[in-house]
Coordinates of N, CA and C and ligand atoms in Angstrom, one line a residue:
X19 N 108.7 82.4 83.8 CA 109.8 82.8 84.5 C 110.5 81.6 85.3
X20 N 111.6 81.3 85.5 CA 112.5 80.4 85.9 C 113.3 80.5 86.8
X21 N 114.0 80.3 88.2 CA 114.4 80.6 89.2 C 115.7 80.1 88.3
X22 N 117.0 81.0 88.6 CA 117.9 80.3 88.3 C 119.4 80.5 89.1
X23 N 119.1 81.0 90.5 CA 120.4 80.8 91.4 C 119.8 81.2 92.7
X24 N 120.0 80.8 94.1 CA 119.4 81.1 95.4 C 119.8 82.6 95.9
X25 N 119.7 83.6 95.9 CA 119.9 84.9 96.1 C 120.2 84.5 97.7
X26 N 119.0 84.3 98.5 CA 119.3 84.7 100.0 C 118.2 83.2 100.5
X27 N 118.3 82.7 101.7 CA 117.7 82.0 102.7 C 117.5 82.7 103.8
X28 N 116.2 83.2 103.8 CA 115.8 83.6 105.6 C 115.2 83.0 106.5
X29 N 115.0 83.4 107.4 CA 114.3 82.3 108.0 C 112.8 81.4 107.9
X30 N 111.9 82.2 107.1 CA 110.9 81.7 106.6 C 110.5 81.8 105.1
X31 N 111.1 82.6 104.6 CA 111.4 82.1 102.9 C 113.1 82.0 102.3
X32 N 112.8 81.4 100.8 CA 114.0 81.6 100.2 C 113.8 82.7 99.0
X33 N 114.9 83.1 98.7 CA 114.7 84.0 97.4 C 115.7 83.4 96.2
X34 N 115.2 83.6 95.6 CA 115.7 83.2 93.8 C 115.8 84.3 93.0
X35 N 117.0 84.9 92.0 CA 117.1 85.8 91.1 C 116.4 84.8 90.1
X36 N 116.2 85.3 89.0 CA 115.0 84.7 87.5 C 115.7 85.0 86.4
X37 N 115.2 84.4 85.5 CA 115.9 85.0 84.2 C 115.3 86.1 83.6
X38 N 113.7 86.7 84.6 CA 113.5 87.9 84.4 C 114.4 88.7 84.9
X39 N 115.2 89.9 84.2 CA 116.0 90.8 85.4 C 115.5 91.8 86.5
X40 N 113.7 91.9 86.5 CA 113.2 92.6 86.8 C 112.3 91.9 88.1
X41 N 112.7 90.8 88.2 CA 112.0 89.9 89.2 C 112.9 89.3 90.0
X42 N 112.1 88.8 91.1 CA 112.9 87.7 92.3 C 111.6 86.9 91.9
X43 N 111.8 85.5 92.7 CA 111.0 84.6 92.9 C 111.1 83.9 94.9
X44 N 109.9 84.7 95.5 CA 110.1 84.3 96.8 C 109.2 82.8 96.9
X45 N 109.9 82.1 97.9 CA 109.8 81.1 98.2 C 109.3 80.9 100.0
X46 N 108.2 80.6 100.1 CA 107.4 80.6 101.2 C 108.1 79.1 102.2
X47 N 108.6 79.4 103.0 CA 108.7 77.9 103.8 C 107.7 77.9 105.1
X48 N 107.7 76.2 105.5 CA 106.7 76.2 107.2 C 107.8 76.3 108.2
X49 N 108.7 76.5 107.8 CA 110.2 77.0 109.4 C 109.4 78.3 110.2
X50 N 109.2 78.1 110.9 CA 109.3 79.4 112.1 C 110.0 78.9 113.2
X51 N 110.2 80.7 113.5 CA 111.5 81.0 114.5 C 110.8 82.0 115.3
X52 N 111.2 82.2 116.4 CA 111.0 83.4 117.3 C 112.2 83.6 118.1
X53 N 112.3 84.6 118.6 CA 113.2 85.1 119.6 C 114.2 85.5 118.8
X54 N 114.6 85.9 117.9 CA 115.8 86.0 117.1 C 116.7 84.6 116.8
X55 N 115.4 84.1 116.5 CA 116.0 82.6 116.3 C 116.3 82.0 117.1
X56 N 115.8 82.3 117.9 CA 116.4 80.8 119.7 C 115.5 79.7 119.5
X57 N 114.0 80.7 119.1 CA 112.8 79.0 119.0 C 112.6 79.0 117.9
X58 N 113.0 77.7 117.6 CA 112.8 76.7 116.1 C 111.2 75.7 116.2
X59 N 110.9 75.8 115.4 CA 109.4 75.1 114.8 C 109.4 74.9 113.5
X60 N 108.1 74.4 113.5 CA 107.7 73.8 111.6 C 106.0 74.2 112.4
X61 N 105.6 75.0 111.6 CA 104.1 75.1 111.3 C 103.7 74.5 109.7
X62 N 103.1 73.6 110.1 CA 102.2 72.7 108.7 C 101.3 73.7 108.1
X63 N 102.0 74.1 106.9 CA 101.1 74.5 105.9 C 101.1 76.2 106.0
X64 N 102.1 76.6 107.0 CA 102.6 77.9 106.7 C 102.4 79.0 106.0
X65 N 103.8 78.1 104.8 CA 104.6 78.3 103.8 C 103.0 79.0 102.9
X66 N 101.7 77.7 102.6 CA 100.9 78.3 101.6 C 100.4 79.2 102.1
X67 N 99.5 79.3 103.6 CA 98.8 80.6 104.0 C 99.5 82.0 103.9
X68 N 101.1 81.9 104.3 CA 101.5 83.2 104.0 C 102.0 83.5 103.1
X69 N 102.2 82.5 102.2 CA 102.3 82.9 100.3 C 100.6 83.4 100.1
X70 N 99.7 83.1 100.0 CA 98.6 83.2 99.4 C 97.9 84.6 100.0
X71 N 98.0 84.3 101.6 CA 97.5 86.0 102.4 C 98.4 87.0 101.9
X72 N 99.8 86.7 101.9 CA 100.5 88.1 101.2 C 100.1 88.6 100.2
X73 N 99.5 87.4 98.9 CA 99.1 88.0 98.0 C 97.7 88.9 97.7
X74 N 97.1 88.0 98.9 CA 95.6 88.3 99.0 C 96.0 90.5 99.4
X75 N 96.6 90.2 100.4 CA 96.5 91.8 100.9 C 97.8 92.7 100.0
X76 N 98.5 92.5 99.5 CA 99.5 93.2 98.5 C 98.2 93.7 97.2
X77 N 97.5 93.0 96.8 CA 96.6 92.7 95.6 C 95.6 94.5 96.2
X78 N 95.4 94.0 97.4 CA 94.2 94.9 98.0 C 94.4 96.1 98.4
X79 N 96.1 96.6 98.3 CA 96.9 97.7 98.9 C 97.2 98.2 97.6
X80 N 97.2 97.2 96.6 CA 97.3 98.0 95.4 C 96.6 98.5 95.3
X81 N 94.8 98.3 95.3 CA 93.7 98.8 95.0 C 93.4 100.1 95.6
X82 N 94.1 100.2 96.5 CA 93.9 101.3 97.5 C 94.9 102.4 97.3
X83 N 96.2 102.1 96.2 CA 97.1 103.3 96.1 C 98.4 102.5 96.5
X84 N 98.4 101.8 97.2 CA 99.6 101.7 98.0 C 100.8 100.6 97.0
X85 N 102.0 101.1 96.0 CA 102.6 100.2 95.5 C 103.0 99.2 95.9
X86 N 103.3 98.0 95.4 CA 104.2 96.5 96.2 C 104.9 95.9 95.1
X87 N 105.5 95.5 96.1 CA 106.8 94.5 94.7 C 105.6 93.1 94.4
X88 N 104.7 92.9 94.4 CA 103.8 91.5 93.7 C 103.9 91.6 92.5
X89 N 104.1 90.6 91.7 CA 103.9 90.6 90.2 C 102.9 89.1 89.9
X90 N 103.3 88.1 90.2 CA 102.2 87.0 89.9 C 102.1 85.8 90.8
X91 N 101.4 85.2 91.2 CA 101.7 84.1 92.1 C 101.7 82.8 91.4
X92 N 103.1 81.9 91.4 CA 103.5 81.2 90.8 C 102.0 79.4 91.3
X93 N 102.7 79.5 92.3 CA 102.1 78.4 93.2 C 101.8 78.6 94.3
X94 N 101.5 77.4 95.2 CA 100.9 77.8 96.4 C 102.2 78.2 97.2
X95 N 103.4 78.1 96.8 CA 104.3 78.4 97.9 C 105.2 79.7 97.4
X96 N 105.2 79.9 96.2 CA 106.0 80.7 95.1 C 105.4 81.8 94.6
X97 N 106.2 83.0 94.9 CA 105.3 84.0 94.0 C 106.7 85.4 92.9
X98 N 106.2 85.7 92.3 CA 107.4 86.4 91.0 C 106.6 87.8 92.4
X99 N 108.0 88.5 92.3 CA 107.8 90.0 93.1 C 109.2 90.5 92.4
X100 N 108.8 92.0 91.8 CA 109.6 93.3 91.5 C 111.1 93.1 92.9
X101 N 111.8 93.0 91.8 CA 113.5 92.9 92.1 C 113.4 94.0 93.1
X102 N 113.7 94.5 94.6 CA 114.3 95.6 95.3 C 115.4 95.1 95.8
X103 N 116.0 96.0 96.7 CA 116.7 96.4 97.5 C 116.5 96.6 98.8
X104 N 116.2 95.7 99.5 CA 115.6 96.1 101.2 C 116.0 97.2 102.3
X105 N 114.7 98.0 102.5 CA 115.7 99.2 103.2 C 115.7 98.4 104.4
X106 N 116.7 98.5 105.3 CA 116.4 97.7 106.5 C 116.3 98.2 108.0
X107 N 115.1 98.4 107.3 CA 114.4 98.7 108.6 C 112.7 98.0 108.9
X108 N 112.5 97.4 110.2 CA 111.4 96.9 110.0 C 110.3 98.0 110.7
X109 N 109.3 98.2 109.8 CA 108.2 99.6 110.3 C 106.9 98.4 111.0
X110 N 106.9 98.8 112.2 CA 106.0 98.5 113.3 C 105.0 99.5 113.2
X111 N 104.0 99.0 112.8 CA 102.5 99.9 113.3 C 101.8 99.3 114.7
X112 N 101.4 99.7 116.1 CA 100.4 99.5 116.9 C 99.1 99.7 117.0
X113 N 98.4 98.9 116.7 CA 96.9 100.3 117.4 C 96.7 99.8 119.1
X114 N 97.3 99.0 119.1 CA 96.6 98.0 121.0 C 97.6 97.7 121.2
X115 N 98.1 98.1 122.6 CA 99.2 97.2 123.1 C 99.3 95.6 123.6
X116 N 100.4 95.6 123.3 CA 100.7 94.4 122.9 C 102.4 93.8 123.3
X117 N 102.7 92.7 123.1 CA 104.1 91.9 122.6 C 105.1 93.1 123.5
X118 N 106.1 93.7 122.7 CA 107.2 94.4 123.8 C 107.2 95.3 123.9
X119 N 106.0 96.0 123.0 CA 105.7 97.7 123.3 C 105.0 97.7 124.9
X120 N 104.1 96.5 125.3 CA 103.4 96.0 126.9 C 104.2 96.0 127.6
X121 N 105.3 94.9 127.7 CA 106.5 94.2 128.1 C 107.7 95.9 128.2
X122 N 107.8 96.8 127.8 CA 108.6 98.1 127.7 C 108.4 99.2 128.5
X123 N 106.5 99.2 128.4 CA 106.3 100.3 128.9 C 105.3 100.2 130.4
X124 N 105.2 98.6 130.5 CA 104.1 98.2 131.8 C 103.0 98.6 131.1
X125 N 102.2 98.6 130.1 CA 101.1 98.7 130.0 C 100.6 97.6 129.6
X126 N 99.1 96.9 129.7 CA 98.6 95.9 129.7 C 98.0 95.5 128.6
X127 N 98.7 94.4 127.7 CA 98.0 93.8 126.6 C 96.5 94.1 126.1
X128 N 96.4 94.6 125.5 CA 95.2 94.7 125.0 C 94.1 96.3 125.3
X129 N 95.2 97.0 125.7 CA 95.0 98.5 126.1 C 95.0 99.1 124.6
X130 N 93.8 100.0 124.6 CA 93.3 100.3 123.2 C 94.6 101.8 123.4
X131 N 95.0 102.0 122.4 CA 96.3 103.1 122.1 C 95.5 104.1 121.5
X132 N 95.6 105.9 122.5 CA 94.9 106.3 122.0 C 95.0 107.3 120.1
X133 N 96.2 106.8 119.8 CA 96.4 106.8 118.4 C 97.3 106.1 118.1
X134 N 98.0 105.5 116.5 CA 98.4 104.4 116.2 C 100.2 104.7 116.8
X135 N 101.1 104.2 116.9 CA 102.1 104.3 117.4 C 102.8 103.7 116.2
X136 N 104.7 104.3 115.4 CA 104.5 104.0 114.4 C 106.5 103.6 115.4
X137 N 107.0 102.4 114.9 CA 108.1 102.4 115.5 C 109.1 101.8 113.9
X138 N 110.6 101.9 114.3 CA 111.2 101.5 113.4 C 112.2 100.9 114.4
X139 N 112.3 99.4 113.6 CA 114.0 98.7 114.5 C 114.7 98.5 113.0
X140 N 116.4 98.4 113.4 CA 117.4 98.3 112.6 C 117.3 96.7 112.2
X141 N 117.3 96.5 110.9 CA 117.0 94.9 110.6 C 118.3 94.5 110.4
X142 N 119.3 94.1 111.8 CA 120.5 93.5 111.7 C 120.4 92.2 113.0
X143 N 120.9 91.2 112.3 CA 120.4 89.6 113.5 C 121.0 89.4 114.4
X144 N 122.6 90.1 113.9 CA 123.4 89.9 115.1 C 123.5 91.4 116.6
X145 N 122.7 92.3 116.1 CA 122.4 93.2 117.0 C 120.4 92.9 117.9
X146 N 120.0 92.1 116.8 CA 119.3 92.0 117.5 C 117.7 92.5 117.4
X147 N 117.9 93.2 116.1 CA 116.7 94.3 114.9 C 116.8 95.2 116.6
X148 N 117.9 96.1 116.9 CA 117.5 97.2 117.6 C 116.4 98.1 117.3
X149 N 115.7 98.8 118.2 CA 114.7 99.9 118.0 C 115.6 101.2 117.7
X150 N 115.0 102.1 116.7 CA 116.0 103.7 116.5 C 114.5 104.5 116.3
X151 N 115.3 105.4 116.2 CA 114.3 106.6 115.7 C 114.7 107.6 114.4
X152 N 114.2 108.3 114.0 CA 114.6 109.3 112.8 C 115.8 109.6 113.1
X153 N 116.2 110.4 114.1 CA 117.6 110.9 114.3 C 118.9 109.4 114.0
X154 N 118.6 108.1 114.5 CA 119.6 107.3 114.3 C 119.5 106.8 112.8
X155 N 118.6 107.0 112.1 CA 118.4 106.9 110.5 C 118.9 107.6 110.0
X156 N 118.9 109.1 109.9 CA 119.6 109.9 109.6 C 121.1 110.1 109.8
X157 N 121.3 109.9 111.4 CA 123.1 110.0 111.3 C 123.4 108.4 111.0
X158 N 123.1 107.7 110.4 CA 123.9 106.4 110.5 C 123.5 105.8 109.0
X159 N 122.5 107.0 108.2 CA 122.7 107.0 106.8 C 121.8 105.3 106.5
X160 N 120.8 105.4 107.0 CA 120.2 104.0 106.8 C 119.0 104.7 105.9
X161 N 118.5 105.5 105.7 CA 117.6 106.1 104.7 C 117.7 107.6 104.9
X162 N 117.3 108.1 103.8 CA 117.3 109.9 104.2 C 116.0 110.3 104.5
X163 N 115.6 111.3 104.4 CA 114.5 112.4 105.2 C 113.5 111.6 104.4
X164 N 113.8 112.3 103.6 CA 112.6 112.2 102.2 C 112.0 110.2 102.4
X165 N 113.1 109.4 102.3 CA 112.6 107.9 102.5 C 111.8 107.6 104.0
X166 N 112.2 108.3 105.2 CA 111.7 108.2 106.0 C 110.5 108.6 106.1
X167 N 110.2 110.1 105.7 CA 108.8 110.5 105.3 C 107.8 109.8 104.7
X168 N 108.2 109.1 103.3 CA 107.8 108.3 102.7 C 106.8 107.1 103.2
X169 N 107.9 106.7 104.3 CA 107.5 105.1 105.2 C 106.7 105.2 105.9
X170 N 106.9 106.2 106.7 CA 105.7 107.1 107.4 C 104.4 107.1 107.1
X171 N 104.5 108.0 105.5 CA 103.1 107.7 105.3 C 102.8 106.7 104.8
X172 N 103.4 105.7 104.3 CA 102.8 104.7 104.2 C 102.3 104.1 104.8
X173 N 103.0 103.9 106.0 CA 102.5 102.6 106.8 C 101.3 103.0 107.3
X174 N 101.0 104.3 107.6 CA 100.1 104.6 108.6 C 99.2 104.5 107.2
X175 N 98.9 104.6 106.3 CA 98.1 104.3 105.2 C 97.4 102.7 105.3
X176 N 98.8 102.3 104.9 CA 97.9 101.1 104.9 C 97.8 100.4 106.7
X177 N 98.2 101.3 107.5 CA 97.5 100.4 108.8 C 95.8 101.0 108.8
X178 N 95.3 101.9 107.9 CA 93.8 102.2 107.9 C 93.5 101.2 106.7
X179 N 94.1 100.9 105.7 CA 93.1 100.1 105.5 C 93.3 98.8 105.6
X180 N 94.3 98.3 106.4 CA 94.0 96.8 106.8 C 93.4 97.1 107.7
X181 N 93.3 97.8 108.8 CA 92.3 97.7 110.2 C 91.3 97.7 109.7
X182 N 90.4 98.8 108.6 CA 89.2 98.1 108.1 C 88.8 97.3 107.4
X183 N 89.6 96.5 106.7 CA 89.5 95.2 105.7 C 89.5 94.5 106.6
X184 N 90.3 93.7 108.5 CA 90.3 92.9 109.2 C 88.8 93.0 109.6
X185 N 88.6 94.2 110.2 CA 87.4 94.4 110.7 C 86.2 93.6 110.2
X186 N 85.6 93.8 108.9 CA 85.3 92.9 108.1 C 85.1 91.8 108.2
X187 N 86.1 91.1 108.6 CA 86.0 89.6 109.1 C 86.3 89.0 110.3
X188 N 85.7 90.1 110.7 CA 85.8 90.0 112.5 C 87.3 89.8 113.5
X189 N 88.1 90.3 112.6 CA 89.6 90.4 113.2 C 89.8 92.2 113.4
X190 N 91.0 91.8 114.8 CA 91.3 93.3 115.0 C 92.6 93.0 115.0
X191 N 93.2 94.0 113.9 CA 94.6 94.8 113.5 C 95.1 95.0 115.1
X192 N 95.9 94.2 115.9 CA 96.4 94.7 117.3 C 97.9 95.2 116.8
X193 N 98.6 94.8 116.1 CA 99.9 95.5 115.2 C 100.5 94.8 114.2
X194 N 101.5 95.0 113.6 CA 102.1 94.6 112.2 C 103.5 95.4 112.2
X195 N 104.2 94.5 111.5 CA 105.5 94.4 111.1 C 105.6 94.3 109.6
X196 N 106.0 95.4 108.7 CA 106.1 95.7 107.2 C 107.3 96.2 106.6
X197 N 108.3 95.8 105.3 CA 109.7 96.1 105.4 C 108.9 96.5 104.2
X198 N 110.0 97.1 103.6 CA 110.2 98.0 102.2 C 111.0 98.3 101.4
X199 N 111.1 98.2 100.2 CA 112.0 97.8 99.2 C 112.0 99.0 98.3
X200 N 113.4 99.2 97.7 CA 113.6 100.2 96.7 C 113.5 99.9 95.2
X201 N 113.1 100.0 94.1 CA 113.1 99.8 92.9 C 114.6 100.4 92.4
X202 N 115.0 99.8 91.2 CA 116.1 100.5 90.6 C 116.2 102.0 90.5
X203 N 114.7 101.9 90.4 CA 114.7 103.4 89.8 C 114.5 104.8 91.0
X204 N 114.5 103.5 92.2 CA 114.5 104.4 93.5 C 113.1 104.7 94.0
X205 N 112.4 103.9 93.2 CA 111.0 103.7 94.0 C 110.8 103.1 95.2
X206 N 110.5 103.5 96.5 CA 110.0 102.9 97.4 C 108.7 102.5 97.5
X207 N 108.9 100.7 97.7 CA 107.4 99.9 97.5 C 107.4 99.2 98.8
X208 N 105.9 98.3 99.1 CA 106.3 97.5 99.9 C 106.6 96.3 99.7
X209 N 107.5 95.3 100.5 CA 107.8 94.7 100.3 C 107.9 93.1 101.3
X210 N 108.6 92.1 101.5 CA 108.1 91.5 102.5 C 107.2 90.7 102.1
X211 N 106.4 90.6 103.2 CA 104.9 89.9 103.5 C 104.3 90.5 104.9
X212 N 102.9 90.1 104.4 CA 101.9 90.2 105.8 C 101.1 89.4 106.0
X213 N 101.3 88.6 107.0 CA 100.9 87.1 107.4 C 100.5 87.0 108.6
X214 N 99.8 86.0 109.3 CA 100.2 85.7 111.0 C 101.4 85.9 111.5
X215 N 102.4 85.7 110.5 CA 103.6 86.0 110.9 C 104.2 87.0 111.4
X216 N 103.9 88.1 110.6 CA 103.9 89.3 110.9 C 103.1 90.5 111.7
X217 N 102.0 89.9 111.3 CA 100.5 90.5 112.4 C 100.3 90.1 113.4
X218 N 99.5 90.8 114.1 CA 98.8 90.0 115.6 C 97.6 90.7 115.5
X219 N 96.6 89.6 115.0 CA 95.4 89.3 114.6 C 94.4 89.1 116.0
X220 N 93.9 89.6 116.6 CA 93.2 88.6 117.8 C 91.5 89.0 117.0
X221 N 90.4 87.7 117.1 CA 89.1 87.7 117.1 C 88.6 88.5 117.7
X222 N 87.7 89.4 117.4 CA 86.4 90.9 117.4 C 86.1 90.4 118.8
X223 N 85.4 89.2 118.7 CA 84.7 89.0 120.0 C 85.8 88.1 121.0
X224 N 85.9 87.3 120.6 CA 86.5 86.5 121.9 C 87.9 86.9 122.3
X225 N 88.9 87.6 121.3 CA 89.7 88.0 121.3 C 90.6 87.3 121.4
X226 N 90.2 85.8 121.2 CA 91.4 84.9 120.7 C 92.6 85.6 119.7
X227 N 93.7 85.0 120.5 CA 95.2 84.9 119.3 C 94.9 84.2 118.3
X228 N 95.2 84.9 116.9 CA 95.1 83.8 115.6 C 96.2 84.5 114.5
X229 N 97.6 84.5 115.4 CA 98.4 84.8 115.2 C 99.8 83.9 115.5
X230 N 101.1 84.3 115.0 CA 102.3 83.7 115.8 C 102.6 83.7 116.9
X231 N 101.6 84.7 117.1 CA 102.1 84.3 119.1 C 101.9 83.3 119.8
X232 N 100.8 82.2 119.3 CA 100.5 81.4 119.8 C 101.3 80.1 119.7
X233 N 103.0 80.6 118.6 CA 103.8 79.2 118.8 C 104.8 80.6 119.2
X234 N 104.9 81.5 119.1 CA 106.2 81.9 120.5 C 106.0 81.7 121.8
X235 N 104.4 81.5 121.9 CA 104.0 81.4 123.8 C 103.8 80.2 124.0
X236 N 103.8 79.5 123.0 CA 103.1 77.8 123.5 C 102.1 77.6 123.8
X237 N 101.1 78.4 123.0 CA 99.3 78.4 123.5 C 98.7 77.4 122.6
X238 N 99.7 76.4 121.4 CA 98.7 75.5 121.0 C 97.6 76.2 119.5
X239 N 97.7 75.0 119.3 CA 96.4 75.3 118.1 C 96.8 76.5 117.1
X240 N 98.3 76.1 116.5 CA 99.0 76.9 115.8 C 98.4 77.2 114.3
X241 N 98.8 75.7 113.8 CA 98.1 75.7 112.4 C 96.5 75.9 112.1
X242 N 96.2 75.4 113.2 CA 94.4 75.9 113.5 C 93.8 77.6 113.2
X243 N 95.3 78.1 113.7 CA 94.9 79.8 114.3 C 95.5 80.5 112.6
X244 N 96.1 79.8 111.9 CA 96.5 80.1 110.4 C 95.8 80.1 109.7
X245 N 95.3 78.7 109.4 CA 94.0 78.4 109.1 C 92.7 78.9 109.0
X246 N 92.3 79.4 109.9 CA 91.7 80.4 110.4 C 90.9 81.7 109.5
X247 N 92.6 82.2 109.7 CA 92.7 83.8 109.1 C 92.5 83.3 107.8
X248 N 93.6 82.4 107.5 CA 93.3 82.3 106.0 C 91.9 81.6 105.3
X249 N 90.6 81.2 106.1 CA 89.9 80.9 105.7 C 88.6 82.3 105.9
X250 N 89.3 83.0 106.7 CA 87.8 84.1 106.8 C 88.3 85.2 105.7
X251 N 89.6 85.3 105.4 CA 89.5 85.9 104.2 C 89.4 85.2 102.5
X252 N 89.1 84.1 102.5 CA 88.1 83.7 101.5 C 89.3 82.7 100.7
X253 N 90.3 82.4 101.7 CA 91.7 81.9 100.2 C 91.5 80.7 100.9
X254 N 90.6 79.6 101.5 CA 90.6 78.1 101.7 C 89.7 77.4 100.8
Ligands
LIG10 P1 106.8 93.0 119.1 O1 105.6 93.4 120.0 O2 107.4 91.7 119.5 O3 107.8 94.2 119.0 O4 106.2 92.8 117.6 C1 105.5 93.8 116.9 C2 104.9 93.2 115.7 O5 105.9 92.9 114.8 C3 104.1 92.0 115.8 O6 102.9 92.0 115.0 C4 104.9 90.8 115.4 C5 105.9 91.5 114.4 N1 107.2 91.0 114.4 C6 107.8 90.5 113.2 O7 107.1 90.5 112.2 N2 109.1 90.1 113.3 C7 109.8 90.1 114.4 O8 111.0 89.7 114.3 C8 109.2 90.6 115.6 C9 110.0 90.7 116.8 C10 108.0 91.1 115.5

């Protein structure tokens, strides 16, 4: 398969259409951003950990039921993924508070939630990925019942079985950020990635951050906390 025009640049990959018609080819970069892009960085070596972790857990959600746009991983930065259509919405799972669901509601980081909390924001840059709910999905025609339903159960699917696959390697699932993509044929899969980038990973015991939060907050030992994750699950 052969990349043969740049589809889109986001902020931490690029996409390529192929001369398969049934593929993209995503392209992993080390740019990170936070704040809706106010803070610019370069994490060394990124680009491979969250090409390779995406693959590692797309691979493992398959196993479990859960479809994904993966088809093959080219290289360490590059991977072939099933052509969608992004629904755009980004689906937040919680199990611990945390980041702005803390910061929202005055509850204190690391308050065990006594069931998972499932949120959706509007994936637009210049509004800001607003927070909605089913009702603003529905009247504003961003997915119908049936796709909402859909996302629903998925996510809450696979937030059981990454919380017990992290568990495993002494990481706890504190939340995640997961988008999802339509097939031609109107299949909803997942899509994206799930990385440090996406997660907030903190250690079983010590409860260290070994996540992105530690270059949105300035806590240091970024590539170290990447590193990390990507070595306790077996891809170093
Ligand atoms: P939040 O607490 O800042 O709302 O973040 C919730 C989760 O979503 C956390 O695991 C980080 C992830 N996330 C993204 O993947 N992209 C984003 O743009 C934001 C704001 C959060």
């Amino acid at each position: 398969m052969n990349k043969t025009e740049l589809l889109y640049e986001g902020k931490a990959k690029k996409v390529y259409k192929t001369d398969n018609d049934e593929c993209y080819i995503v392209d992993y970069k080390d740019d990170a951003t936070a704040f809706n892009g106010l803070k610019k960085g370069t994490i060394t070596g990124k680009g491979i950990v969250n090409n390779r972790m995406s693959n590692h857990m797309f691979k493992l959600l398959e196993a479990a039921g859960v479809p994904t746009h993966f088809v093959e991983e080219l290289s360490e930065r590059e991977t072939a993924v099933r052509k969608v259509k992004i629904v755009p919405l980004e689906v937040i799972i919680r199990n611990i508070a945390a980041g702005s669901f803390s910061k929202r509601l005055g509850i204190a980081e690391g308050t065990k939630l006594a069931c998972p909390v499932l949120e959706f924001c509007f994936k637009d840059d210049a509004l800001g990925d607003p927070m909605v709910n089913e009702y603003h999905i529905l009247a504003t025609e961003i997915a119908t019942k049936e796709e909402v339903e859909k996302l629903t159960k998925m996510a809450f699917r696979i937030n059981e079985v990454m919380k017990d696959y992290f568990k495993t390697v002494g990481i706890e699932l504190i939340d995640f950020k997961i988008e999802f993509g339509k097939t031609a044929e109107g299949e909803i899969i997942l899509a994206d990635e799930i990385s440090p980038d996406t997660c907030r990973f903190w250690d079983s015991e010590t409860m260290e951050k070994l996540d992105k939060d530690r270059f949105r907050r300035d806590l240091g030992g970024v590539e170290d906390a990447y590193l990390e994750v990507y070595r306790r699950l077996g891809l170093a």
